[in-house]
PDB file of C-alpha atoms (C1' of nucleotides) in Angstrom:
ATOM      1  CA  UNK A   1       8.714-164.461  47.743  1.00 69.00           C
ATOM      2  CA  UNK A   2       7.253-167.698  49.077  1.00 86.00           C
ATOM      3  CA  UNK A   3       6.534-167.271  52.784  1.00 91.00           C
ATOM      4  CA  UNK A   4       4.752-169.717  55.068  1.00 92.00           C
ATOM      5  CA  UNK A   5       1.438-170.063  53.151  1.00 92.00           C
ATOM      6  CA  UNK A   6       3.064-170.413  49.733  1.00 90.00           C
ATOM      7  CA  UNK A   7       5.632-172.896  50.996  1.00 92.00           C
ATOM      8  CA  UNK A   8       2.888-174.882  52.732  1.00 93.00           C
ATOM      9  CA  UNK A   9       0.923-175.017  49.467  1.00 91.00           C
ATOM     10  CA  UNK A  10       3.939-176.243  47.499  1.00 91.00           C
ATOM     11  CA  UNK A  11       4.792-178.867  50.103  1.00 93.00           C
ATOM     12  CA  UNK A  12       1.231-180.257  50.325  1.00 93.00           C
ATOM     13  CA  UNK A  13       0.851-180.483  46.549  1.00 92.00           C
ATOM     14  CA  UNK A  14       4.250-181.984  46.070  1.00 94.00           C
ATOM     15  CA  UNK A  15       3.687-184.551  48.786  1.00 96.00           C
ATOM     16  CA  UNK A  16       0.578-185.812  47.011  1.00 95.00           C
ATOM     17  CA  UNK A  17       2.437-185.935  43.696  1.00 95.00           C
ATOM     18  CA  UNK A  18       5.678-187.666  44.607  1.00 96.00           C
ATOM     19  CA  UNK A  19       5.334-189.508  47.930  1.00 97.00           C
ATOM     20  CA  UNK A  20       6.627-193.082  47.646  1.00 97.00           C
ATOM     21  CA  UNK A  21       8.568-192.414  44.448  1.00 98.00           C
ATOM     22  CA  UNK A  22      12.221-193.416  44.159  1.00 98.00           C
ATOM     23  CA  UNK A  23      14.860-191.019  42.807  1.00 97.00           C
ATOM     24  CA  UNK A  24      16.667-192.905  40.070  1.00 97.00           C
ATOM     25  CA  UNK A  25      18.991-190.275  38.583  1.00 97.00           C
ATOM     26  CA  UNK A  26      20.088-186.758  39.496  1.00 96.00           C
ATOM     27  CA  UNK A  27      21.629-184.033  37.336  1.00 95.00           C
ATOM     28  CA  UNK A  28      22.927-180.738  38.684  1.00 95.00           C
ATOM     29  CA  UNK A  29      23.078-178.048  36.017  1.00 92.00           C
ATOM     30  CA  UNK A  30      23.565-175.035  38.319  1.00 92.00           C
ATOM     31  CA  UNK A  31      25.778-176.128  41.216  1.00 92.00           C
ATOM     32  CA  UNK A  32      25.823-172.621  42.730  1.00 90.00           C
ATOM     33  CA  UNK A  33      22.389-173.266  44.308  1.00 93.00           C
ATOM     34  CA  UNK A  34      23.811-176.137  46.397  1.00 93.00           C
ATOM     35  CA  UNK A  35      24.658-175.739  50.084  1.00 92.00           C
ATOM     36  CA  UNK A  36      26.436-178.156  52.398  1.00 91.00           C
ATOM     37  CA  UNK A  37      26.988-180.657  49.559  1.00 92.00           C
ATOM     38  CA  UNK A  38      28.884-180.939  46.273  1.00 92.00           C
ATOM     39  CA  UNK A  39      27.124-181.810  43.014  1.00 93.00           C
ATOM     40  CA  UNK A  40      28.857-185.190  42.843  1.00 94.00           C
ATOM     41  CA  UNK A  41      27.946-186.164  46.363  1.00 94.00           C
ATOM     42  CA  UNK A  42      24.337-184.976  45.941  1.00 95.00           C
ATOM     43  CA  UNK A  43      23.947-187.204  42.875  1.00 95.00           C
ATOM     44  CA  UNK A  44      25.460-190.324  44.405  1.00 95.00           C
ATOM     45  CA  UNK A  45      23.617-189.879  47.712  1.00 95.00           C
ATOM     46  CA  UNK A  46      20.142-189.230  46.282  1.00 96.00           C
ATOM     47  CA  UNK A  47      20.100-192.005  43.704  1.00 95.00           C
ATOM     48  CA  UNK A  48      18.053-194.925  45.034  1.00 96.00           C
ATOM     49  CA  UNK A  49      16.409-192.989  47.886  1.00 96.00           C
ATOM     50  CA  UNK A  50      12.633-193.036  48.409  1.00 97.00           C
ATOM     51  CA  UNK A  51      10.679-189.793  48.946  1.00 97.00           C
ATOM     52  CA  UNK A  52       8.927-190.640  52.214  1.00 97.00           C
ATOM     53  CA  UNK A  53       7.384-187.237  52.905  1.00 96.00           C
ATOM     54  CA  UNK A  54       7.334-183.655  51.629  1.00 96.00           C
ATOM     55  CA  UNK A  55       6.552-181.044  54.249  1.00 96.00           C
ATOM     56  CA  UNK A  56       7.214-177.481  55.327  1.00 95.00           C
ATOM     57  CA  UNK A  57       9.315-175.956  58.105  1.00 95.00           C
ATOM     58  CA  UNK A  58       9.476-172.123  58.242  1.00 93.00           C
ATOM     59  CA  UNK A  59       9.853-171.110  54.565  1.00 94.00           C
ATOM     60  CA  UNK A  60      11.639-174.354  53.695  1.00 94.00           C
ATOM     61  CA  UNK A  61      10.346-177.290  51.681  1.00 95.00           C
ATOM     62  CA  UNK A  62      11.763-180.450  53.227  1.00 96.00           C
ATOM     63  CA  UNK A  63      11.939-183.798  51.422  1.00 96.00           C
ATOM     64  CA  UNK A  64      12.404-186.712  53.828  1.00 97.00           C
ATOM     65  CA  UNK A  65      14.397-189.342  51.972  1.00 97.00           C
ATOM     66  CA  UNK A  66      14.804-192.906  53.184  1.00 94.00           C
ATOM     67  CA  UNK A  67      16.720-196.010  52.219  1.00 86.00           C
ATOM     68  CA  UNK A  68      17.949-199.166  53.926  1.00 81.00           C
ATOM     69  CA  UNK A  69      20.817-197.103  55.308  1.00 84.00           C
ATOM     70  CA  UNK A  70      20.837-193.513  56.554  1.00 89.00           C
ATOM     71  CA  UNK A  71      17.860-191.122  56.189  1.00 93.00           C
ATOM     72  CA  UNK A  72      18.454-187.729  54.568  1.00 95.00           C
ATOM     73  CA  UNK A  73      16.655-184.410  54.289  1.00 96.00           C
ATOM     74  CA  UNK A  74      16.718-182.409  51.082  1.00 96.00           C
ATOM     75  CA  UNK A  75      16.102-178.868  52.297  1.00 95.00           C
ATOM     76  CA  UNK A  76      14.886-176.413  49.640  1.00 95.00           C
ATOM     77  CA  UNK A  77      14.783-172.685  50.279  1.00 94.00           C
ATOM     78  CA  UNK A  78      13.016-171.062  47.283  1.00 92.00           C
ATOM     79  CA  UNK A  79      13.707-167.428  48.296  1.00 90.00           C
ATOM     80  CA  UNK A  80      12.342-165.260  45.480  1.00 87.00           C
ATOM     81  CA  UNK A  81      12.110-167.240  42.299  1.00 88.00           C
ATOM     82  CA  UNK A  82      12.836-170.812  43.319  1.00 91.00           C
ATOM     83  CA  UNK A  83      10.303-173.606  43.049  1.00 90.00           C
ATOM     84  CA  UNK A  84       9.863-177.352  42.765  1.00 93.00           C
ATOM     85  CA  UNK A  85       8.065-178.502  39.633  1.00 92.00           C
ATOM     86  CA  UNK A  86       7.221-181.980  38.371  1.00 93.00           C
ATOM     87  CA  UNK A  87       7.765-182.531  34.649  1.00 94.00           C
ATOM     88  CA  UNK A  88       5.679-185.317  33.160  1.00 92.00           C
ATOM     89  CA  UNK A  89       7.252-184.749  29.760  1.00 91.00           C
ATOM     90  CA  UNK A  90       5.218-181.695  28.855  1.00 90.00           C
ATOM     91  CA  UNK A  91       7.267-178.979  30.528  1.00 89.00           C
ATOM     92  CA  UNK A  92       8.115-176.273  27.976  1.00 87.00           C
ATOM     93  CA  UNK A  93      11.750-175.581  27.131  1.00 86.00           C
ATOM     94  CA  UNK A  94      11.365-172.041  28.489  1.00 82.00           C
ATOM     95  CA  UNK A  95      10.749-173.530  31.946  1.00 84.00           C
ATOM     96  CA  UNK A  96      13.412-176.212  31.672  1.00 90.00           C
ATOM     97  CA  UNK A  97      15.973-173.517  30.857  1.00 90.00           C
ATOM     98  CA  UNK A  98      15.937-172.457  34.509  1.00 92.00           C
ATOM     99  CA  UNK A  99      16.214-175.941  35.989  1.00 94.00           C
ATOM    100  CA  UNK A 100      19.100-176.099  38.472  1.00 94.00           C
ATOM    101  CA  UNK A 101      18.708-179.640  39.790  1.00 96.00           C
ATOM    102  CA  UNK A 102      16.785-182.401  38.002  1.00 96.00           C
ATOM    103  CA  UNK A 103      15.763-185.565  39.840  1.00 97.00           C
ATOM    104  CA  UNK A 104      14.364-188.316  37.614  1.00 97.00           C
ATOM    105  CA  UNK A 105      11.817-190.497  39.402  1.00 97.00           C
ATOM    106  CA  UNK A 106      11.004-194.185  38.975  1.00 97.00           C
ATOM    107  CA  UNK A 107       7.797-193.329  37.054  1.00 97.00           C
ATOM    108  CA  UNK A 108       9.781-191.364  34.435  1.00 95.00           C
ATOM    109  CA  UNK A 109       8.632-187.995  35.692  1.00 96.00           C
ATOM    110  CA  UNK A 110      11.330-185.510  36.719  1.00 96.00           C
ATOM    111  CA  UNK A 111      11.292-183.331  39.819  1.00 96.00           C
ATOM    112  CA  UNK A 112      13.053-180.039  39.059  1.00 95.00           C
ATOM    113  CA  UNK A 113      14.376-177.388  41.347  1.00 95.00           C
ATOM    114  CA  UNK A 114      13.869-174.366  39.092  1.00 93.00           C
ATOM    115  CA  UNK A 115      15.149-170.908  39.942  1.00 92.00           C
ATOM    116  CA  UNK A 116      15.478-167.918  37.618  1.00 90.00           C
ATOM    117  CA  UNK A 117      17.604-165.670  39.836  1.00 90.00           C
ATOM    118  CA  UNK A 118      19.226-168.486  41.784  1.00 91.00           C
ATOM    119  CA  UNK A 119      19.193-166.849  45.190  1.00 90.00           C
ATOM    120  CA  UNK A 120      17.343-169.913  46.435  1.00 92.00           C
ATOM    121  CA  UNK A 121      19.239-172.891  47.797  1.00 94.00           C
ATOM    122  CA  UNK A 122      19.151-176.687  47.941  1.00 95.00           C
ATOM    123  CA  UNK A 123      20.912-178.372  50.849  1.00 94.00           C
ATOM    124  CA  UNK A 124      21.416-182.022  51.738  1.00 94.00           C
ATOM    125  CA  UNK A 125      21.353-182.622  55.478  1.00 94.00           C
ATOM    126  CA  UNK A 126      21.727-185.627  57.747  1.00 93.00           C
ATOM    127  CA  UNK A 127      19.073-186.095  60.435  1.00 93.00           C
ATOM    128  CA  UNK A 128      21.425-184.622  63.035  1.00 91.00           C
ATOM    129  CA  UNK A 129      22.341-181.613  60.894  1.00 91.00           C
ATOM    130  CA  UNK A 130      18.705-180.905  60.013  1.00 93.00           C
ATOM    131  CA  UNK A 131      17.732-181.095  63.660  1.00 91.00           C
ATOM    132  CA  UNK A 132      20.435-178.586  64.557  1.00 89.00           C
ATOM    133  CA  UNK A 133      19.370-176.297  61.707  1.00 91.00           C
ATOM    134  CA  UNK A 134      15.666-176.504  62.548  1.00 92.00           C
ATOM    135  CA  UNK A 135      16.276-175.902  66.248  1.00 89.00           C
ATOM    136  CA  UNK A 136      17.870-172.545  65.419  1.00 89.00           C
ATOM    137  CA  UNK A 137      14.546-171.429  63.890  1.00 91.00           C
ATOM    138  CA  UNK A 138      11.674-170.069  65.948  1.00 91.00           C
ATOM    139  CA  UNK A 139       8.358-171.858  66.555  1.00 93.00           C
ATOM    140  CA  UNK A 140       5.706-172.420  63.892  1.00 94.00           C
ATOM    141  CA  UNK A 141       2.999-169.750  64.268  1.00 94.00           C
ATOM    142  CA  UNK A 142       0.216-172.143  63.222  1.00 95.00           C
ATOM    143  CA  UNK A 143       1.134-174.905  65.687  1.00 94.00           C
ATOM    144  CA  UNK A 144      -1.615-175.630  68.214  1.00 94.00           C
ATOM    145  CA  UNK A 145       0.843-175.000  71.030  1.00 93.00           C
ATOM    146  CA  UNK A 146       1.666-171.528  69.701  1.00 94.00           C
ATOM    147  CA  UNK A 147      -0.645-169.606  72.000  1.00 94.00           C
ATOM    148  CA  UNK A 148      -0.475-165.943  72.956  1.00 94.00           C
ATOM    149  CA  UNK A 149       1.916-166.760  75.806  1.00 93.00           C
ATOM    150  CA  UNK A 150       4.344-168.411  73.400  1.00 92.00           C
ATOM    151  CA  UNK A 151       3.966-165.478  71.006  1.00 93.00           C
ATOM    152  CA  UNK A 152       4.610-162.924  73.734  1.00 93.00           C
ATOM    153  CA  UNK A 153       7.732-164.829  74.728  1.00 90.00           C
ATOM    154  CA  UNK A 154       9.041-164.575  71.153  1.00 86.00           C
ATOM    155  CA  UNK A 155       8.604-160.852  70.678  1.00 86.00           C
ATOM    156  CA  UNK A 156       8.368-158.931  73.908  1.00 81.00           C
ATOM    157  CA  UNK A 157      12.043-158.863  74.900  1.00 83.00           C
ATOM    158  CA  UNK A 158      13.160-157.093  71.718  1.00 87.00           C
ATOM    159  CA  UNK A 159      13.850-153.405  71.245  1.00 86.00           C
ATOM    160  CA  UNK A 160      13.582-153.808  67.462  1.00 88.00           C
ATOM    161  CA  UNK A 161      10.521-152.588  65.519  1.00 90.00           C
ATOM    162  CA  UNK A 162       7.709-155.134  65.877  1.00 93.00           C
ATOM    163  CA  UNK A 163       7.698-155.691  62.109  1.00 92.00           C
ATOM    164  CA  UNK A 164      11.373-156.709  62.072  1.00 91.00           C
ATOM    165  CA  UNK A 165      10.753-159.019  65.026  1.00 92.00           C
ATOM    166  CA  UNK A 166       7.868-160.774  63.246  1.00 93.00           C
ATOM    167  CA  UNK A 167      10.185-161.432  60.310  1.00 92.00           C
ATOM    168  CA  UNK A 168      13.135-162.631  62.416  1.00 91.00           C
ATOM    169  CA  UNK A 169      13.248-166.359  61.666  1.00 91.00           C
ATOM    170  CA  UNK A 170      15.067-167.095  64.933  1.00 90.00           C
ATOM    171  CA  UNK A 171      12.119-165.717  66.892  1.00 91.00           C
ATOM    172  CA  UNK A 172       9.236-166.820  64.668  1.00 92.00           C
ATOM    173  CA  UNK A 173       9.356-169.136  61.651  1.00 92.00           C
ATOM    174  CA  UNK A 174       7.870-168.507  58.227  1.00 92.00           C
ATOM    175  CA  UNK A 175       6.732-164.866  58.375  1.00 93.00           C
ATOM    176  CA  UNK A 176       8.127-162.538  55.708  1.00 91.00           C
ATOM    177  CA  UNK A 177       7.424-159.036  54.466  1.00 90.00           C
ATOM    178  CA  UNK A 178       3.916-159.652  53.083  1.00 90.00           C
ATOM    179  CA  UNK A 179       2.389-161.295  56.160  1.00 92.00           C
ATOM    180  CA  UNK A 180       4.208-159.073  58.653  1.00 93.00           C
ATOM    181  CA  UNK A 181       2.609-156.050  56.945  1.00 92.00           C
ATOM    182  CA  UNK A 182      -0.806-157.732  56.766  1.00 93.00           C
ATOM    183  CA  UNK A 183      -0.864-158.938  60.370  1.00 94.00           C
ATOM    184  CA  UNK A 184       0.100-155.491  61.671  1.00 95.00           C
ATOM    185  CA  UNK A 185      -2.590-153.825  59.539  1.00 95.00           C
ATOM    186  CA  UNK A 186      -5.211-156.295  60.782  1.00 96.00           C
ATOM    187  CA  UNK A 187      -4.151-155.745  64.386  1.00 96.00           C
ATOM    188  CA  UNK A 188      -4.057-151.937  63.971  1.00 96.00           C
ATOM    189  CA  UNK A 189      -0.446-151.720  65.157  1.00 95.00           C
ATOM    190  CA  UNK A 190       2.193-149.334  63.777  1.00 94.00           C
ATOM    191  CA  UNK A 191       5.006-151.463  62.266  1.00 92.00           C
ATOM    192  CA  UNK A 192       7.694-149.182  63.691  1.00 91.00           C
ATOM    193  CA  UNK A 193       6.605-149.674  67.333  1.00 92.00           C
ATOM    194  CA  UNK A 194       9.324-151.101  69.557  1.00 90.00           C
ATOM    195  CA  UNK A 195       8.302-154.730  70.175  1.00 91.00           C
ATOM    196  CA  UNK A 196       8.742-154.463  73.931  1.00 90.00           C
ATOM    197  CA  UNK A 197       6.247-151.572  74.053  1.00 91.00           C
ATOM    198  CA  UNK A 198       3.283-153.688  72.969  1.00 93.00           C
ATOM    199  CA  UNK A 199       0.644-154.186  75.639  1.00 93.00           C
ATOM    200  CA  UNK A 200      -0.823-157.561  76.550  1.00 93.00           C
ATOM    201  CA  UNK A 201      -3.968-156.649  74.634  1.00 95.00           C
ATOM    202  CA  UNK A 202      -2.011-155.631  71.535  1.00 95.00           C
ATOM    203  CA  UNK A 203      -0.011-158.855  71.639  1.00 94.00           C
ATOM    204  CA  UNK A 204      -3.282-160.780  71.831  1.00 95.00           C
ATOM    205  CA  UNK A 205      -4.666-158.960  68.775  1.00 96.00           C
ATOM    206  CA  UNK A 206      -1.464-159.413  66.811  1.00 95.00           C
ATOM    207  CA  UNK A 207      -1.237-163.107  67.673  1.00 95.00           C
ATOM    208  CA  UNK A 208      -4.777-163.638  66.421  1.00 96.00           C
ATOM    209  CA  UNK A 209      -4.278-161.484  63.320  1.00 96.00           C
ATOM    210  CA  UNK A 210      -1.080-163.283  62.372  1.00 95.00           C
ATOM    211  CA  UNK A 211      -2.592-166.754  62.638  1.00 95.00           C
ATOM    212  CA  UNK A 212      -5.747-165.686  60.821  1.00 96.00           C
ATOM    213  CA  UNK A 213      -3.951-164.109  57.884  1.00 94.00           C
ATOM    214  CA  UNK A 214      -1.613-167.088  57.478  1.00 94.00           C
ATOM    215  CA  UNK A 215      -4.502-169.582  57.600  1.00 95.00           C
ATOM    216  CA  UNK A 216      -6.616-167.519  55.187  1.00 94.00           C
ATOM    217  CA  UNK A 217      -3.743-167.335  52.732  1.00 93.00           C
ATOM    218  CA  UNK A 218      -3.135-171.087  52.860  1.00 93.00           C
ATOM    219  CA  UNK A 219      -6.854-171.542  52.103  1.00 93.00           C
ATOM    220  CA  UNK A 220      -6.353-169.328  49.013  1.00 90.00           C
ATOM    221  CA  UNK A 221      -3.187-171.250  48.013  1.00 89.00           C
ATOM    222  CA  UNK A 222      -0.947-168.306  48.843  1.00 87.00           C
ATOM    223  CA  UNK A 223      -0.114-164.902  47.387  1.00 72.00           C
ATOM    224  CA  UNK A 224       1.268-164.647  43.853  1.00 63.00           C
ATOM    225  CA  UNK A 225       2.749-161.207  43.683  1.00 64.00           C
ATOM    226  CA  UNK A 226       5.313-161.437  40.923  1.00 60.00           C
ATOM    227  CA  UNK A 227       7.094-164.707  40.576  1.00 58.00           C
ATOM    228  CA  UNK A 228       5.498-167.196  42.909  1.00 59.00           C
ATOM    229  CA  UNK A 229       3.874-170.274  41.400  1.00 62.00           C
ATOM    230  CA  UNK A 230       2.849-173.447  43.229  1.00 68.00           C
ATOM    231  CA  UNK A 231       4.109-176.947  42.436  1.00 66.00           C
ATOM    232  CA  UNK A 232       1.545-177.162  39.604  1.00 68.00           C
ATOM    233  CA  UNK A 233       2.842-173.893  38.146  1.00 66.00           C
ATOM    234  CA  UNK A 234      -0.316-172.019  39.152  1.00 69.00           C
ATOM    235  CA  UNK A 235      -0.834-168.737  40.991  1.00 70.00           C
ATOM    236  CA  UNK A 236      -2.287-168.348  44.463  1.00 78.00           C
ATOM    237  CA  UNK A 237      -5.225-165.956  44.821  1.00 83.00           C
ATOM    238  CA  UNK A 238      -4.618-164.371  48.224  1.00 88.00           C
ATOM    239  CA  UNK A 239      -3.294-161.217  46.565  1.00 84.00           C
ATOM    240  CA  UNK A 240      -6.977-160.179  46.188  1.00 85.00           C
ATOM    241  CA  UNK A 241      -7.378-160.238  49.963  1.00 89.00           C
ATOM    242  CA  UNK A 242      -4.263-158.233  50.829  1.00 90.00           C
ATOM    243  CA  UNK A 243      -5.248-155.048  52.654  1.00 92.00           C
ATOM    244  CA  UNK A 244      -1.828-153.397  52.961  1.00 90.00           C
ATOM    245  CA  UNK A 245       1.012-155.039  51.037  1.00 88.00           C
ATOM    246  CA  UNK A 246       1.227-153.698  47.488  1.00 85.00           C
ATOM    247  CA  UNK A 247      -1.520-151.130  48.162  1.00 88.00           C
ATOM    248  CA  UNK A 248       0.574-148.077  49.028  1.00 86.00           C
ATOM    249  CA  UNK A 249      -1.284-144.881  48.059  1.00 87.00           C
ATOM    250  CA  UNK A 250      -4.697-146.598  48.022  1.00 89.00           C
ATOM    251  CA  UNK A 251      -7.345-145.726  50.611  1.00 92.00           C
ATOM    252  CA  UNK A 252      -7.370-147.899  53.716  1.00 94.00           C
ATOM    253  CA  UNK A 253     -10.401-150.207  53.557  1.00 95.00           C
ATOM    254  CA  UNK A 254     -10.938-149.672  57.306  1.00 95.00           C
ATOM    255  CA  UNK A 255     -10.667-145.886  57.740  1.00 95.00           C
ATOM    256  CA  UNK A 256     -10.228-144.361  54.281  1.00 94.00           C
ATOM    257  CA  UNK A 257      -6.841-142.673  54.839  1.00 94.00           C
ATOM    258  CA  UNK A 258      -4.202-143.280  52.182  1.00 91.00           C
ATOM    259  CA  UNK A 259      -1.848-146.163  52.943  1.00 91.00           C
ATOM    260  CA  UNK A 260       1.780-145.048  53.250  1.00 89.00           C
ATOM    261  CA  UNK A 261       4.856-146.854  51.903  1.00 87.00           C
ATOM    262  CA  UNK A 262       8.116-146.410  53.765  1.00 86.00           C
ATOM    263  CA  UNK A 263      11.514-148.080  53.846  1.00 83.00           C
ATOM    264  CA  UNK A 264      12.406-146.457  57.148  1.00 83.00           C
ATOM    265  CA  UNK A 265      11.263-149.272  59.469  1.00 86.00           C
ATOM    266  CA  UNK A 266      13.606-152.108  58.545  1.00 85.00           C
ATOM    267  CA  UNK A 267      14.964-151.253  55.107  1.00 80.00           C
ATOM    268  CA  UNK A 268      12.179-153.279  53.507  1.00 85.00           C
ATOM    269  CA  UNK A 269       9.012-152.045  51.886  1.00 86.00           C
ATOM    270  CA  UNK A 270       6.585-151.340  54.727  1.00 89.00           C
ATOM    271  CA  UNK A 271       2.954-150.404  54.024  1.00 90.00           C
ATOM    272  CA  UNK A 272       0.725-149.132  56.796  1.00 92.00           C
ATOM    273  CA  UNK A 273      -2.242-146.886  57.511  1.00 94.00           C
ATOM    274  CA  UNK A 274      -1.360-143.700  59.427  1.00 93.00           C
ATOM    275  CA  UNK A 275      -5.036-143.351  60.341  1.00 95.00           C
ATOM    276  CA  UNK A 276      -5.725-146.610  62.151  1.00 95.00           C
ATOM    277  CA  UNK A 277      -2.372-148.261  62.988  1.00 95.00           C
ATOM    278  CA  UNK A 278      -0.746-146.951  66.153  1.00 92.00           C
TER     279      UNK A 278
ATOM    280  C1'  DA B   1      25.821-160.812  72.924  1.00 66.67           C
ATOM    281  C1'  DG B   2      23.436-158.747  69.253  1.00 66.67           C
ATOM    282  C1'  DG B   3      23.223-155.600  65.516  1.00 66.67           C
ATOM    283  C1'  DG B   4      24.776-153.552  60.930  1.00 66.67           C
ATOM    284  C1'  DG B   5      26.214-154.301  56.316  1.00 66.67           C
ATOM    285  C1'  DA B   6      27.822-156.851  52.349  1.00 66.67           C
ATOM    286  C1'  DA B   7      27.292-160.741  49.336  1.00 66.67           C
ATOM    287  C1'  DC B   8      24.628-163.849  46.781  1.00 66.67           C
ATOM    288  C1'  DC B   9      21.915-163.533  41.518  1.00 66.67           C
ATOM    289  C1'  DC B  10      19.711-161.984  37.251  1.00 66.67           C
ATOM    290  C1'  DG B  11      15.289-160.238  35.074  1.00 66.67           C
ATOM    291  C1'  DT B  12      13.139-155.985  34.774  1.00 66.67           C
ATOM    292  C1'  DA B  13      12.766-151.151  34.444  1.00 66.67           C
ATOM    293  C1'  DC B  14      14.635-147.132  33.219  1.00 66.67           C
ATOM    294  C1'  DG B  15      18.103-143.612  31.470  1.00 66.67           C
ATOM    295  C1'  DC B  16      21.000-142.036  27.878  1.00 66.67           C
TER     296       DC B  16
ATOM    297  C1'  DT C   1      17.238-149.341  18.983  1.00 66.67           C
ATOM    298  C1'  DG C   2      20.672-150.742  21.910  1.00 66.67           C
ATOM    299  C1'  DC C   3      23.577-150.610  25.625  1.00 66.67           C
ATOM    300  C1'  DG C   4      24.582-149.704  30.503  1.00 66.67           C
ATOM    301  C1'  DT C   5      23.105-149.424  35.224  1.00 66.67           C
ATOM    302  C1'  DA C   6      20.280-149.416  39.375  1.00 66.67           C
ATOM    303  C1'  DC C   7      17.172-152.197  41.902  1.00 66.67           C
ATOM    304  C1'  DG C   8      14.894-155.826  44.543  1.00 66.67           C
ATOM    305  C1'  DG C   9      14.598-159.358  48.073  1.00 66.67           C
ATOM    306  C1'  DG C  10      15.646-163.345  52.505  1.00 66.67           C
ATOM    307  C1'  DT C  11      19.345-165.415  54.506  1.00 66.67           C
ATOM    308  C1'  DT C  12      24.019-166.079  55.761  1.00 66.67           C
ATOM    309  C1'  DC C  13      28.328-164.618  57.058  1.00 66.67           C
ATOM    310  C1'  DC C  14      31.636-161.390  58.649  1.00 66.67           C
ATOM    311  C1'  DC C  15      32.894-157.804  61.571  1.00 66.67           C
ATOM    312  C1'  DC C  16      32.409-154.634  65.267  1.00 66.67           C
TER     313       DC C  16
END
DNA sequence: AGGGGAACCCGTACGC
DNA sequence: TGCGTACGGGTTCCCC
């Protein structure tokens, strides 16, 4: 569930909590979440590394890890139920039960990757591998350089529905089902429209709507729909400001028509207003 | 090349 | 009540 705003919230909080700490011991209890590394190699590599920075790229939480030798990136992809939580000794056993990777820090706290359904992943990447991986992802929609020209370049060549294009991580990083639905509602654009059919004016509206909804959600610490919790274990409040997602059957707050839910656009739950999105 | 579909995983909801 | 099953959801990988 965590998309760009939720991942950004986790990364910012976590940075403040653990920057400068050294990983002293690592235990992998659920090795099936690991990618690109074995449990043994993850443990031996991480031990002794300093957490230099925690930040976000797309929907990934990236821990920059440094030592006298080679730098590493621990790349966490929470998917639906994954999250990074810091245990200062008071974490309840019910939470610890879902810990997949536990990293003890030099102040005796433990940084857990916790994941109930374990569709999320934890990968260890060299600087070169991370660069290759990151380069395959599209641009960050909140970057200053991401203007309407850059946005148009990402979407206009595709014959896919505009909603699917917004969610395609190779074209645009960090946008998932919630914010694709919200941005299209705000811009008054039908999610099923072929991307290449959007006019210059529509692209301008959508570019603005997308950036606004992402920024507003970050300000509200993200959307907690079912499972998402931030690094402090708390919910985000942006769900109150959602106009489309999760509101199928309710009247549109702009025109009063009932919002429609369909799976016909991209196989995902799409919510839109037949009265004012076209 | 780009697109479609399966696999990954388990709590929750629902049917019998 | 208890068991079985369908479902969801983003990304990756395989195949066409």
